[in-house]
PDB file of C-alpha atoms in Angstrom:
ATOM      1  CA  MET A   1    -164.762 162.987 213.642  1.00 45.00           C
ATOM      2  CA  SER A   2    -163.995 165.266 216.590  1.00 40.00           C
ATOM      3  CA  GLU A   3    -163.042 163.659 219.881  1.00 43.00           C
ATOM      4  CA  GLY A   4    -165.914 163.329 222.308  1.00 43.00           C
ATOM      5  CA  SER A   5    -168.330 165.159 220.020  1.00 44.00           C
ATOM      6  CA  LYS A   6    -171.868 163.943 220.575  1.00 46.00           C
ATOM      7  CA  GLY A   7    -172.936 165.329 217.220  1.00 47.00           C
ATOM      8  CA  SER A   8    -170.423 163.345 215.184  1.00 62.00           C
ATOM      9  CA  LEU A   9    -171.588 160.317 213.246  1.00 80.00           C
ATOM     10  CA  LEU A  10    -171.154 156.859 214.644  1.00 88.00           C
ATOM     11  CA  ALA A  11    -168.644 154.624 212.900  1.00 92.00           C
ATOM     12  CA  PHE A  12    -168.897 150.841 213.081  1.00 95.00           C
ATOM     13  CA  GLY A  13    -166.218 148.261 212.615  1.00 96.00           C
ATOM     14  CA  GLN A  14    -164.197 145.238 213.700  1.00 97.00           C
ATOM     15  CA  VAL A  15    -160.787 144.859 215.265  1.00 97.00           C
ATOM     16  CA  VAL A  16    -159.460 141.569 213.899  1.00 97.00           C
ATOM     17  CA  ILE A  17    -157.139 139.949 216.420  1.00 96.00           C
ATOM     18  CA  GLY A  18    -155.627 136.540 217.066  1.00 93.00           C
ATOM     19  CA  PRO A  19    -152.323 134.643 217.115  1.00 91.00           C
ATOM     20  CA  PRO A  20    -149.955 134.515 214.118  1.00 90.00           C
ATOM     21  CA  GLY A  21    -151.193 132.333 211.274  1.00 89.00           C
ATOM     22  CA  SER A  22    -154.820 132.359 212.388  1.00 92.00           C
ATOM     23  CA  GLY A  23    -155.934 134.023 209.136  1.00 93.00           C
ATOM     24  CA  LYS A  24    -156.500 137.669 210.139  1.00 95.00           C
ATOM     25  CA  THR A  25    -155.345 139.206 206.857  1.00 95.00           C
ATOM     26  CA  THR A  26    -157.221 136.586 204.818  1.00 95.00           C
ATOM     27  CA  TYR A  27    -160.322 137.288 206.899  1.00 96.00           C
ATOM     28  CA  CYS A  28    -160.066 141.043 206.274  1.00 96.00           C
ATOM     29  CA  HIS A  29    -159.708 140.414 202.550  1.00 96.00           C
ATOM     30  CA  GLY A  30    -162.655 138.029 202.452  1.00 96.00           C
ATOM     31  CA  MET A  31    -164.888 140.227 204.598  1.00 96.00           C
ATOM     32  CA  GLN A  32    -164.027 143.325 202.525  1.00 96.00           C
ATOM     33  CA  GLU A  33    -165.101 141.518 199.353  1.00 95.00           C
ATOM     34  CA  PHE A  34    -168.198 139.986 200.971  1.00 95.00           C
ATOM     35  CA  MET A  35    -169.436 143.296 202.383  1.00 94.00           C
ATOM     36  CA  GLY A  36    -168.657 145.050 199.111  1.00 93.00           C
ATOM     37  CA  ARG A  37    -171.010 142.666 197.316  1.00 92.00           C
ATOM     38  CA  ILE A  38    -173.909 143.697 199.539  1.00 89.00           C
ATOM     39  CA  GLY A  39    -173.198 147.399 199.133  1.00 90.00           C
ATOM     40  CA  ARG A  40    -171.381 148.186 202.363  1.00 92.00           C
ATOM     41  CA  LYS A  41    -168.521 150.665 201.982  1.00 94.00           C
ATOM     42  CA  VAL A  42    -165.537 149.131 203.753  1.00 96.00           C
ATOM     43  CA  THR A  43    -162.225 150.671 204.779  1.00 97.00           C
ATOM     44  CA  VAL A  44    -159.447 148.308 205.822  1.00 97.00           C
ATOM     45  CA  VAL A  45    -156.892 149.679 208.271  1.00 97.00           C
ATOM     46  CA  ASN A  46    -153.620 147.783 208.632  1.00 97.00           C
ATOM     47  CA  LEU A  47    -152.331 148.156 212.194  1.00 97.00           C
ATOM     48  CA  ASP A  48    -149.753 145.373 211.861  1.00 96.00           C
ATOM     49  CA  PRO A  49    -146.299 146.951 211.317  1.00 95.00           C
ATOM     50  CA  ALA A  50    -144.946 143.538 210.269  1.00 92.00           C
ATOM     51  CA  ASN A  51    -147.558 143.023 207.547  1.00 90.00           C
ATOM     52  CA  GLU A  52    -145.749 143.493 204.234  1.00 85.00           C
ATOM     53  CA  VAL A  53    -148.123 141.627 201.897  1.00 85.00           C
ATOM     54  CA  MET A  54    -151.735 142.794 201.948  1.00 91.00           C
ATOM     55  CA  PRO A  55    -154.168 141.185 199.494  1.00 93.00           C
ATOM     56  CA  TYR A  56    -156.936 143.645 200.380  1.00 92.00           C
ATOM     57  CA  GLN A  57    -157.320 147.295 199.382  1.00 92.00           C
ATOM     58  CA  CYS A  58    -155.635 149.082 202.269  1.00 95.00           C
ATOM     59  CA  ALA A  59    -156.805 152.655 202.917  1.00 95.00           C
ATOM     60  CA  VAL A  60    -154.735 153.255 206.057  1.00 96.00           C
ATOM     61  CA  ASP A  61    -151.386 151.570 206.637  1.00 96.00           C
ATOM     62  CA  ILE A  62    -149.370 151.885 209.848  1.00 97.00           C
ATOM     63  CA  ALA A  63    -146.246 151.391 207.701  1.00 95.00           C
ATOM     64  CA  GLU A  64    -146.591 155.075 206.781  1.00 96.00           C
ATOM     65  CA  LEU A  65    -145.982 155.837 210.451  1.00 96.00           C
ATOM     66  CA  ILE A  66    -143.657 153.056 211.601  1.00 96.00           C
ATOM     67  CA  THR A  67    -142.486 149.597 210.511  1.00 95.00           C
ATOM     68  CA  LEU A  68    -141.241 146.649 212.529  1.00 95.00           C
ATOM     69  CA  PRO A  69    -138.038 146.086 210.492  1.00 95.00           C
ATOM     70  CA  ASP A  70    -136.988 149.719 211.064  1.00 95.00           C
ATOM     71  CA  VAL A  71    -137.607 149.455 214.804  1.00 96.00           C
ATOM     72  CA  MET A  72    -135.691 146.181 215.088  1.00 96.00           C
ATOM     73  CA  GLU A  73    -132.748 147.566 213.136  1.00 95.00           C
ATOM     74  CA  ASN A  74    -132.520 150.986 214.777  1.00 96.00           C
ATOM     75  CA  LEU A  75    -133.382 150.038 218.358  1.00 95.00           C
ATOM     76  CA  LYS A  76    -131.841 146.557 218.317  1.00 95.00           C
ATOM     77  CA  LEU A  77    -135.061 144.934 219.480  1.00 94.00           C
ATOM     78  CA  GLY A  78    -136.442 141.481 218.752  1.00 94.00           C
ATOM     79  CA  PRO A  79    -139.773 140.979 216.968  1.00 93.00           C
ATOM     80  CA  ASN A  80    -141.832 140.860 220.176  1.00 93.00           C
ATOM     81  CA  GLY A  81    -140.237 143.916 221.740  1.00 95.00           C
ATOM     82  CA  GLY A  82    -140.389 145.678 218.388  1.00 95.00           C
ATOM     83  CA  LEU A  83    -144.131 145.093 218.045  1.00 95.00           C
ATOM     84  CA  ILE A  84    -144.767 146.428 221.533  1.00 95.00           C
ATOM     85  CA  TYR A  85    -142.700 149.542 220.703  1.00 97.00           C
ATOM     86  CA  CYS A  86    -144.684 150.046 217.470  1.00 97.00           C
ATOM     87  CA  MET A  87    -148.015 149.867 219.307  1.00 96.00           C
ATOM     88  CA  GLU A  88    -146.788 152.311 221.947  1.00 96.00           C
ATOM     89  CA  TYR A  89    -145.631 154.612 219.157  1.00 97.00           C
ATOM     90  CA  LEU A  90    -149.078 154.419 217.557  1.00 97.00           C
ATOM     91  CA  GLU A  91    -150.624 155.206 220.932  1.00 96.00           C
ATOM     92  CA  ALA A  92    -148.425 158.311 221.137  1.00 96.00           C
ATOM     93  CA  ASN A  93    -149.513 159.439 217.656  1.00 96.00           C
ATOM     94  CA  PHE A  94    -153.296 159.342 217.810  1.00 96.00           C
ATOM     95  CA  ASP A  95    -153.469 162.524 215.732  1.00 96.00           C
ATOM     96  CA  TRP A  96    -151.966 160.650 212.745  1.00 96.00           C
ATOM     97  CA  LEU A  97    -154.553 157.877 213.043  1.00 96.00           C
ATOM     98  CA  GLN A  98    -157.438 160.318 213.454  1.00 95.00           C
ATOM     99  CA  GLU A  99    -156.392 162.272 210.367  1.00 95.00           C
ATOM    100  CA  LYS A 100    -156.152 159.103 208.270  1.00 96.00           C
ATOM    101  CA  LEU A 101    -159.532 157.772 209.412  1.00 95.00           C
ATOM    102  CA  ALA A 102    -161.245 161.101 208.749  1.00 92.00           C
ATOM    103  CA  ALA A 103    -160.728 160.576 205.000  1.00 91.00           C
ATOM    104  CA  SER A 104    -163.230 157.709 204.948  1.00 91.00           C
ATOM    105  CA  LYS A 105    -166.181 158.949 206.963  1.00 89.00           C
ATOM    106  CA  GLY A 106    -169.338 156.913 206.660  1.00 89.00           C
ATOM    107  CA  HIS A 107    -167.490 153.678 205.934  1.00 94.00           C
ATOM    108  CA  TYR A 108    -167.400 150.405 207.846  1.00 96.00           C
ATOM    109  CA  TYR A 109    -163.921 149.706 209.259  1.00 97.00           C
ATOM    110  CA  LEU A 110    -161.852 146.538 209.457  1.00 97.00           C
ATOM    111  CA  PHE A 111    -158.740 146.902 211.622  1.00 98.00           C
ATOM    112  CA  ASP A 112    -156.130 144.241 210.788  1.00 97.00           C
ATOM    113  CA  CYS A 113    -154.132 143.919 214.018  1.00 96.00           C
ATOM    114  CA  PRO A 114    -150.747 142.332 214.908  1.00 95.00           C
ATOM    115  CA  GLY A 115    -150.506 138.672 215.868  1.00 92.00           C
ATOM    116  CA  GLN A 116    -148.590 138.973 219.145  1.00 92.00           C
ATOM    117  CA  VAL A 117    -150.844 137.392 221.773  1.00 92.00           C
ATOM    118  CA  GLU A 118    -149.354 139.426 224.645  1.00 93.00           C
ATOM    119  CA  LEU A 119    -150.767 142.604 223.085  1.00 94.00           C
ATOM    120  CA  TYR A 120    -154.279 141.323 223.858  1.00 94.00           C
ATOM    121  CA  THR A 121    -153.701 139.545 227.161  1.00 94.00           C
ATOM    122  CA  HIS A 122    -151.144 141.675 229.051  1.00 91.00           C
ATOM    123  CA  HIS A 123    -150.065 144.887 227.364  1.00 94.00           C
ATOM    124  CA  ASP A 124    -152.254 148.012 227.325  1.00 95.00           C
ATOM    125  CA  ALA A 125    -151.140 149.873 224.164  1.00 95.00           C
ATOM    126  CA  LEU A 126    -153.646 148.322 221.735  1.00 95.00           C
ATOM    127  CA  LYS A 127    -156.336 148.336 224.398  1.00 96.00           C
ATOM    128  CA  ASN A 128    -155.778 152.087 224.747  1.00 96.00           C
ATOM    129  CA  VAL A 129    -155.953 152.514 220.959  1.00 97.00           C
ATOM    130  CA  PHE A 130    -159.341 150.776 220.949  1.00 97.00           C
ATOM    131  CA  ALA A 131    -160.487 152.973 223.842  1.00 96.00           C
ATOM    132  CA  GLN A 132    -159.451 156.096 221.920  1.00 97.00           C
ATOM    133  CA  LEU A 133    -161.397 154.928 218.886  1.00 96.00           C
ATOM    134  CA  ALA A 134    -164.441 154.571 221.145  1.00 95.00           C
ATOM    135  CA  LYS A 135    -163.985 158.230 222.176  1.00 95.00           C
ATOM    136  CA  TRP A 136    -164.133 159.106 218.476  1.00 95.00           C
ATOM    137  CA  ASN A 137    -167.567 157.445 218.305  1.00 94.00           C
ATOM    138  CA  PHE A 138    -166.364 154.156 216.858  1.00 96.00           C
ATOM    139  CA  ARG A 139    -168.546 151.197 217.812  1.00 95.00           C
ATOM    140  CA  LEU A 140    -166.217 148.220 217.566  1.00 96.00           C
ATOM    141  CA  ALA A 141    -166.382 144.478 218.116  1.00 96.00           C
ATOM    142  CA  ALA A 142    -163.309 142.306 218.553  1.00 97.00           C
ATOM    143  CA  VAL A 143    -163.158 139.368 216.145  1.00 97.00           C
ATOM    144  CA  HIS A 144    -160.752 136.877 217.701  1.00 97.00           C
ATOM    145  CA  LEU A 145    -159.595 134.289 215.176  1.00 96.00           C
ATOM    146  CA  VAL A 146    -158.357 130.868 216.295  1.00 94.00           C
ATOM    147  CA  ASP A 147    -157.101 128.207 213.872  1.00 93.00           C
ATOM    148  CA  SER A 148    -159.566 125.299 213.905  1.00 91.00           C
ATOM    149  CA  HIS A 149    -156.739 122.729 213.972  1.00 89.00           C
ATOM    150  CA  TYR A 150    -156.503 123.275 217.739  1.00 89.00           C
ATOM    151  CA  CYS A 151    -159.776 121.353 218.055  1.00 89.00           C
ATOM    152  CA  THR A 152    -157.961 118.139 217.128  1.00 87.00           C
ATOM    153  CA  ASP A 153    -155.706 118.400 220.199  1.00 87.00           C
ATOM    154  CA  PRO A 154    -157.590 118.583 223.547  1.00 86.00           C
ATOM    155  CA  GLY A 155    -154.600 120.071 225.384  1.00 87.00           C
ATOM    156  CA  LYS A 156    -154.156 122.841 222.839  1.00 89.00           C
ATOM    157  CA  PHE A 157    -157.896 123.504 222.792  1.00 91.00           C
ATOM    158  CA  ILE A 158    -157.938 124.117 226.552  1.00 92.00           C
ATOM    159  CA  SER A 159    -155.018 126.508 226.048  1.00 92.00           C
ATOM    160  CA  VAL A 160    -156.974 128.302 223.309  1.00 93.00           C
ATOM    161  CA  LEU A 161    -159.982 128.624 225.607  1.00 94.00           C
ATOM    162  CA  CYS A 162    -157.816 130.204 228.317  1.00 94.00           C
ATOM    163  CA  THR A 163    -156.251 132.622 225.833  1.00 94.00           C
ATOM    164  CA  SER A 164    -159.648 133.583 224.407  1.00 95.00           C
ATOM    165  CA  LEU A 165    -161.066 134.224 227.873  1.00 95.00           C
ATOM    166  CA  SER A 166    -158.027 136.280 228.905  1.00 95.00           C
ATOM    167  CA  THR A 167    -158.295 138.327 225.702  1.00 95.00           C
ATOM    168  CA  MET A 168    -162.001 138.987 226.219  1.00 95.00           C
ATOM    169  CA  LEU A 169    -161.414 140.241 229.758  1.00 94.00           C
ATOM    170  CA  HIS A 170    -158.409 142.388 228.838  1.00 95.00           C
ATOM    171  CA  VAL A 171    -159.533 144.010 225.579  1.00 94.00           C
ATOM    172  CA  GLU A 172    -162.930 144.995 227.016  1.00 92.00           C
ATOM    173  CA  LEU A 173    -164.842 145.054 223.725  1.00 95.00           C
ATOM    174  CA  PRO A 174    -167.882 143.114 222.511  1.00 95.00           C
ATOM    175  CA  HIS A 175    -166.281 139.879 221.423  1.00 95.00           C
ATOM    176  CA  VAL A 176    -166.829 137.252 218.734  1.00 96.00           C
ATOM    177  CA  ASN A 177    -164.537 134.217 218.829  1.00 96.00           C
ATOM    178  CA  VAL A 178    -164.096 132.562 215.445  1.00 96.00           C
ATOM    179  CA  LEU A 179    -162.738 129.125 214.514  1.00 94.00           C
ATOM    180  CA  SER A 180    -161.024 129.898 211.213  1.00 94.00           C
ATOM    181  CA  LYS A 181    -159.960 127.642 208.309  1.00 90.00           C
ATOM    182  CA  MET A 182    -162.880 125.262 208.744  1.00 89.00           C
ATOM    183  CA  ASP A 183    -162.427 124.126 205.139  1.00 85.00           C
ATOM    184  CA  LEU A 184    -159.101 122.577 206.194  1.00 84.00           C
ATOM    185  CA  ILE A 185    -160.169 120.939 209.443  1.00 81.00           C
ATOM    186  CA  GLU A 186    -160.414 117.459 207.885  1.00 75.00           C
ATOM    187  CA  GLN A 187    -156.714 117.654 207.043  1.00 80.00           C
ATOM    188  CA  TYR A 188    -155.761 118.198 210.688  1.00 76.00           C
ATOM    189  CA  GLY A 189    -157.098 114.927 212.030  1.00 75.00           C
ATOM    190  CA  LYS A 190    -160.171 113.372 213.592  1.00 80.00           C
ATOM    191  CA  LEU A 191    -162.132 115.308 216.209  1.00 82.00           C
ATOM    192  CA  ALA A 192    -162.771 113.576 219.525  1.00 79.00           C
ATOM    193  CA  PHE A 193    -166.294 115.061 219.664  1.00 82.00           C
ATOM    194  CA  ASN A 194    -168.822 116.608 217.287  1.00 84.00           C
ATOM    195  CA  LEU A 195    -168.079 120.111 216.040  1.00 85.00           C
ATOM    196  CA  ASP A 196    -170.873 121.609 218.166  1.00 87.00           C
ATOM    197  CA  TYR A 197    -168.998 120.518 221.263  1.00 87.00           C
ATOM    198  CA  TYR A 198    -166.122 122.853 220.352  1.00 88.00           C
ATOM    199  CA  THR A 199    -168.106 125.814 219.025  1.00 90.00           C
ATOM    200  CA  GLU A 200    -170.539 125.899 221.955  1.00 90.00           C
ATOM    201  CA  VAL A 201    -167.841 124.916 224.496  1.00 86.00           C
ATOM    202  CA  LEU A 202    -170.061 122.307 226.117  1.00 83.00           C
ATOM    203  CA  ASP A 203    -169.299 120.249 229.237  1.00 86.00           C
ATOM    204  CA  LEU A 204    -165.497 120.390 229.329  1.00 89.00           C
ATOM    205  CA  SER A 205    -165.188 117.544 231.810  1.00 88.00           C
ATOM    206  CA  TYR A 206    -165.357 115.197 228.808  1.00 85.00           C
ATOM    207  CA  LEU A 207    -162.312 116.957 227.388  1.00 85.00           C
ATOM    208  CA  VAL A 208    -160.417 116.449 230.665  1.00 88.00           C
ATOM    209  CA  ASP A 209    -161.356 112.761 230.649  1.00 87.00           C
ATOM    210  CA  HIS A 210    -160.118 112.486 227.071  1.00 84.00           C
ATOM    211  CA  LEU A 211    -156.836 114.126 228.064  1.00 81.00           C
ATOM    212  CA  ALA A 212    -156.423 111.670 230.927  1.00 78.00           C
ATOM    213  CA  SER A 213    -156.077 108.853 228.394  1.00 80.00           C
ATOM    214  CA  ASP A 214    -152.736 110.375 227.403  1.00 77.00           C
ATOM    215  CA  PRO A 215    -149.949 109.260 229.813  1.00 78.00           C
ATOM    216  CA  PHE A 216    -148.321 112.695 229.645  1.00 76.00           C
ATOM    217  CA  PHE A 217    -151.459 114.660 230.556  1.00 78.00           C
ATOM    218  CA  ARG A 218    -152.587 112.129 233.165  1.00 79.00           C
ATOM    219  CA  ASN A 219    -150.171 113.689 235.652  1.00 82.00           C
ATOM    220  CA  TYR A 220    -151.719 117.114 235.064  1.00 85.00           C
ATOM    221  CA  ARG A 221    -155.370 116.154 235.422  1.00 87.00           C
ATOM    222  CA  ARG A 222    -155.882 118.332 238.507  1.00 89.00           C
ATOM    223  CA  LEU A 223    -154.407 121.359 236.736  1.00 90.00           C
ATOM    224  CA  ASN A 224    -156.597 120.825 233.672  1.00 87.00           C
ATOM    225  CA  GLU A 225    -159.671 120.453 235.877  1.00 91.00           C
ATOM    226  CA  LYS A 226    -158.962 123.826 237.513  1.00 92.00           C
ATOM    227  CA  LEU A 227    -158.368 125.530 234.154  1.00 92.00           C
ATOM    228  CA  VAL A 228    -161.647 124.123 232.871  1.00 92.00           C
ATOM    229  CA  GLU A 229    -163.440 125.340 236.008  1.00 93.00           C
ATOM    230  CA  VAL A 230    -162.219 128.903 235.384  1.00 93.00           C
ATOM    231  CA  ILE A 231    -163.452 128.809 231.773  1.00 93.00           C
ATOM    232  CA  GLU A 232    -166.846 127.398 232.742  1.00 91.00           C
ATOM    233  CA  ASP A 233    -167.290 129.758 235.704  1.00 91.00           C
ATOM    234  CA  TYR A 234    -167.025 132.791 233.414  1.00 89.00           C
ATOM    235  CA  SER A 235    -169.208 131.098 230.784  1.00 88.00           C
ATOM    236  CA  LEU A 236    -168.156 133.617 228.132  1.00 89.00           C
ATOM    237  CA  VAL A 237    -166.276 131.654 225.492  1.00 93.00           C
ATOM    238  CA  SER A 238    -167.977 130.200 222.438  1.00 93.00           C
ATOM    239  CA  PHE A 239    -166.994 130.093 218.776  1.00 94.00           C
ATOM    240  CA  VAL A 240    -168.483 130.801 215.369  1.00 94.00           C
ATOM    241  CA  PRO A 241    -167.030 128.470 212.693  1.00 94.00           C
ATOM    242  CA  LEU A 242    -165.662 130.193 209.589  1.00 94.00           C
ATOM    243  CA  ASN A 243    -164.752 129.142 206.086  1.00 93.00           C
ATOM    244  CA  VAL A 244    -163.807 132.328 204.212  1.00 91.00           C
ATOM    245  CA  GLN A 245    -164.643 130.658 200.884  1.00 90.00           C
ATOM    246  CA  ASP A 246    -168.223 129.847 201.955  1.00 91.00           C
ATOM    247  CA  LYS A 247    -170.702 132.721 201.697  1.00 91.00           C
ATOM    248  CA  GLU A 248    -173.136 131.224 204.232  1.00 93.00           C
ATOM    249  CA  SER A 249    -170.319 130.957 206.757  1.00 93.00           C
ATOM    250  CA  MET A 250    -169.276 134.554 206.065  1.00 94.00           C
ATOM    251  CA  ARG A 251    -172.872 135.717 206.510  1.00 93.00           C
ATOM    252  CA  GLN A 252    -173.149 134.030 209.903  1.00 94.00           C
ATOM    253  CA  VAL A 253    -169.926 135.624 211.141  1.00 95.00           C
ATOM    254  CA  MET A 254    -170.907 139.037 209.794  1.00 95.00           C
ATOM    255  CA  GLN A 255    -174.308 138.915 211.465  1.00 93.00           C
ATOM    256  CA  ALA A 256    -172.746 137.819 214.766  1.00 94.00           C
ATOM    257  CA  VAL A 257    -170.368 140.782 214.613  1.00 95.00           C
ATOM    258  CA  ASP A 258    -173.137 143.202 213.566  1.00 94.00           C
ATOM    259  CA  LYS A 259    -175.108 142.108 216.618  1.00 92.00           C
ATOM    260  CA  ALA A 260    -172.060 142.547 218.858  1.00 93.00           C
ATOM    261  CA  ASN A 261    -171.149 146.084 217.773  1.00 93.00           C
ATOM    262  CA  GLY A 262    -174.710 147.314 217.296  1.00 90.00           C
ATOM    263  CA  TYR A 263    -174.578 147.838 213.553  1.00 89.00           C
ATOM    264  CA  SER A 264    -177.992 147.929 211.882  1.00 64.00           C
ATOM    265  CA  PHE A 265    -178.155 147.729 208.117  1.00 56.00           C
ATOM    266  CA  GLY A 266    -180.711 149.367 205.840  1.00 55.00           C
ATOM    267  CA  ASP A 267    -183.228 147.879 203.432  1.00 52.00           C
ATOM    268  CA  GLN A 268    -180.944 148.169 200.418  1.00 56.00           C
ATOM    269  CA  GLU A 269    -178.177 146.159 202.087  1.00 68.00           C
ATOM    270  CA  HIS A 270    -180.723 143.627 203.305  1.00 65.00           C
ATOM    271  CA  ARG A 271    -181.972 143.102 199.743  1.00 62.00           C
ATOM    272  CA  SER A 272    -178.407 142.809 198.455  1.00 67.00           C
ATOM    273  CA  LEU A 273    -177.624 140.211 201.122  1.00 70.00           C
ATOM    274  CA  GLU A 274    -180.700 138.188 200.211  1.00 70.00           C
ATOM    275  CA  ALA A 275    -179.761 138.317 196.527  1.00 69.00           C
ATOM    276  CA  LEU A 276    -176.213 137.223 197.278  1.00 68.00           C
ATOM    277  CA  MET A 277    -177.307 134.327 199.473  1.00 68.00           C
ATOM    278  CA  SER A 278    -179.885 133.096 196.934  1.00 67.00           C
ATOM    279  CA  ALA A 279    -177.455 133.259 193.997  1.00 63.00           C
ATOM    280  CA  ALA A 280    -175.851 130.124 192.636  1.00 40.00           C
ATOM    281  CA  VAL A 281    -172.559 129.147 194.228  1.00 45.00           C
ATOM    282  CA  GLY A 282    -169.791 130.726 192.149  1.00 46.00           C
ATOM    283  CA  ALA A 283    -166.104 130.096 191.728  1.00 41.00           C
ATOM    284  CA  ASP A 284    -165.253 132.125 194.810  1.00 44.00           C
ATOM    285  CA  PHE A 285    -167.321 129.858 197.050  1.00 41.00           C
ATOM    286  CA  HIS A 286    -166.423 126.348 195.946  1.00 40.00           C
ATOM    287  CA  PHE A 287    -165.523 124.731 199.254  1.00 40.00           C
ATOM    288  CA  THR A 288    -167.985 122.671 201.272  1.00 43.00           C
ATOM    289  CA  SER A 289    -169.880 124.490 203.976  1.00 48.00           C
ATOM    290  CA  THR A 290    -169.159 124.118 207.662  1.00 49.00           C
ATOM    291  CA  LEU A 291    -172.357 122.132 208.051  1.00 51.00           C
ATOM    292  CA  ALA A 292    -171.236 119.706 205.372  1.00 53.00           C
ATOM    293  CA  VAL A 293    -167.937 119.227 207.182  1.00 52.00           C
ATOM    294  CA  GLN A 294    -169.752 118.441 210.408  1.00 52.00           C
ATOM    295  CA  GLU A 295    -172.079 116.010 208.644  1.00 54.00           C
ATOM    296  CA  LYS A 296    -169.076 114.155 207.254  1.00 52.00           C
ATOM    297  CA  TYR A 297    -167.774 113.629 210.789  1.00 50.00           C
ATOM    298  CA  VAL A 298    -171.131 112.332 211.954  1.00 50.00           C
ATOM    299  CA  GLN A 299    -171.475 110.020 208.950  1.00 57.00           C
ATOM    300  CA  SER A 300    -167.942 108.671 209.238  1.00 54.00           C
ATOM    301  CA  ARG A 301    -168.456 108.021 212.950  1.00 53.00           C
ATOM    302  CA  ASP A 302    -171.754 106.222 212.343  1.00 57.00           C
ATOM    303  CA  LYS A 303    -170.129 104.135 209.634  1.00 60.00           C
ATOM    304  CA  ALA A 304    -167.287 103.172 211.970  1.00 56.00           C
ATOM    305  CA  VAL A 305    -169.799 102.103 214.643  1.00 50.00           C
ATOM    306  CA  GLU A 306    -171.686  99.998 212.091  1.00 60.00           C
ATOM    307  CA  GLU A 307    -168.469  98.291 211.001  1.00 60.00           C
ATOM    308  CA  GLU A 308    -167.591  97.497 214.614  1.00 55.00           C
ATOM    309  CA  VAL A 309    -171.031  95.966 215.134  1.00 51.00           C
ATOM    310  CA  MET A 310    -170.683  93.881 211.989  1.00 61.00           C
ATOM    311  CA  ASP A 311    -167.275  92.635 213.132  1.00 60.00           C
ATOM    312  CA  LEU A 312    -168.836  91.495 216.385  1.00 56.00           C
TER     313      LEU A 312
END
């Protein structure tokens, strides 16, 4: 995998990014298992120096190079400053990363990245790491995970949209935004609109109107309108819903990422995927699908309307 060599093989993969608690490590574990079932050789690379518990099989671990606790203790830095230092240290040691990646040529790569949002919206260290990987003939797509519970709060959802847009513009990679933990969304509260409204990021003026019903946000209507205008003017942000325990949901995310990074799979993998999708639902995929979750919202809303009519 020589730098800039036109004759070297292409390598495909995903850089899994997103705020803390969004499910990046769980996603890498689930995607590693899912791709393994359809015959794709997967190498997971942990680039999070604060990640001490990894459920997946980790082939390359940044902890061999540097760890966040060591940096915080020796340099007297906080967690945010320590993470930035670790990423800059990785940037200064590309030879270590290249040597580690060379041991798994021909594999598909999942890069489990840190959860500090500033690394994807302001700082250049990780962006430069991704650019260096591109020079080594890696074809990457950024998978940006966002916890689906933000959909239940219009103010937080607008904030998520702004963060996602800023990340897309800064990271400069083909981008797939993912609403994670869809199997838990019913526990977070009732959605103001149908799920499609949030995944497709439809007319956001309705969201601003909904916010205006809150006395606190009423004073910031003009600000929210301008933020929404910026998001809609770029027209870049949309989401793919994900439930890691649902194989159909995993397939949709995988195919969206494959389209983004240009990966094309062979006949054998295609047959394996068809066999997996047609198999009976097993113990690993026991949660309801994203579609079923959405249907429950529609049904519950229709039932509520019927009850109101009956009361009248």
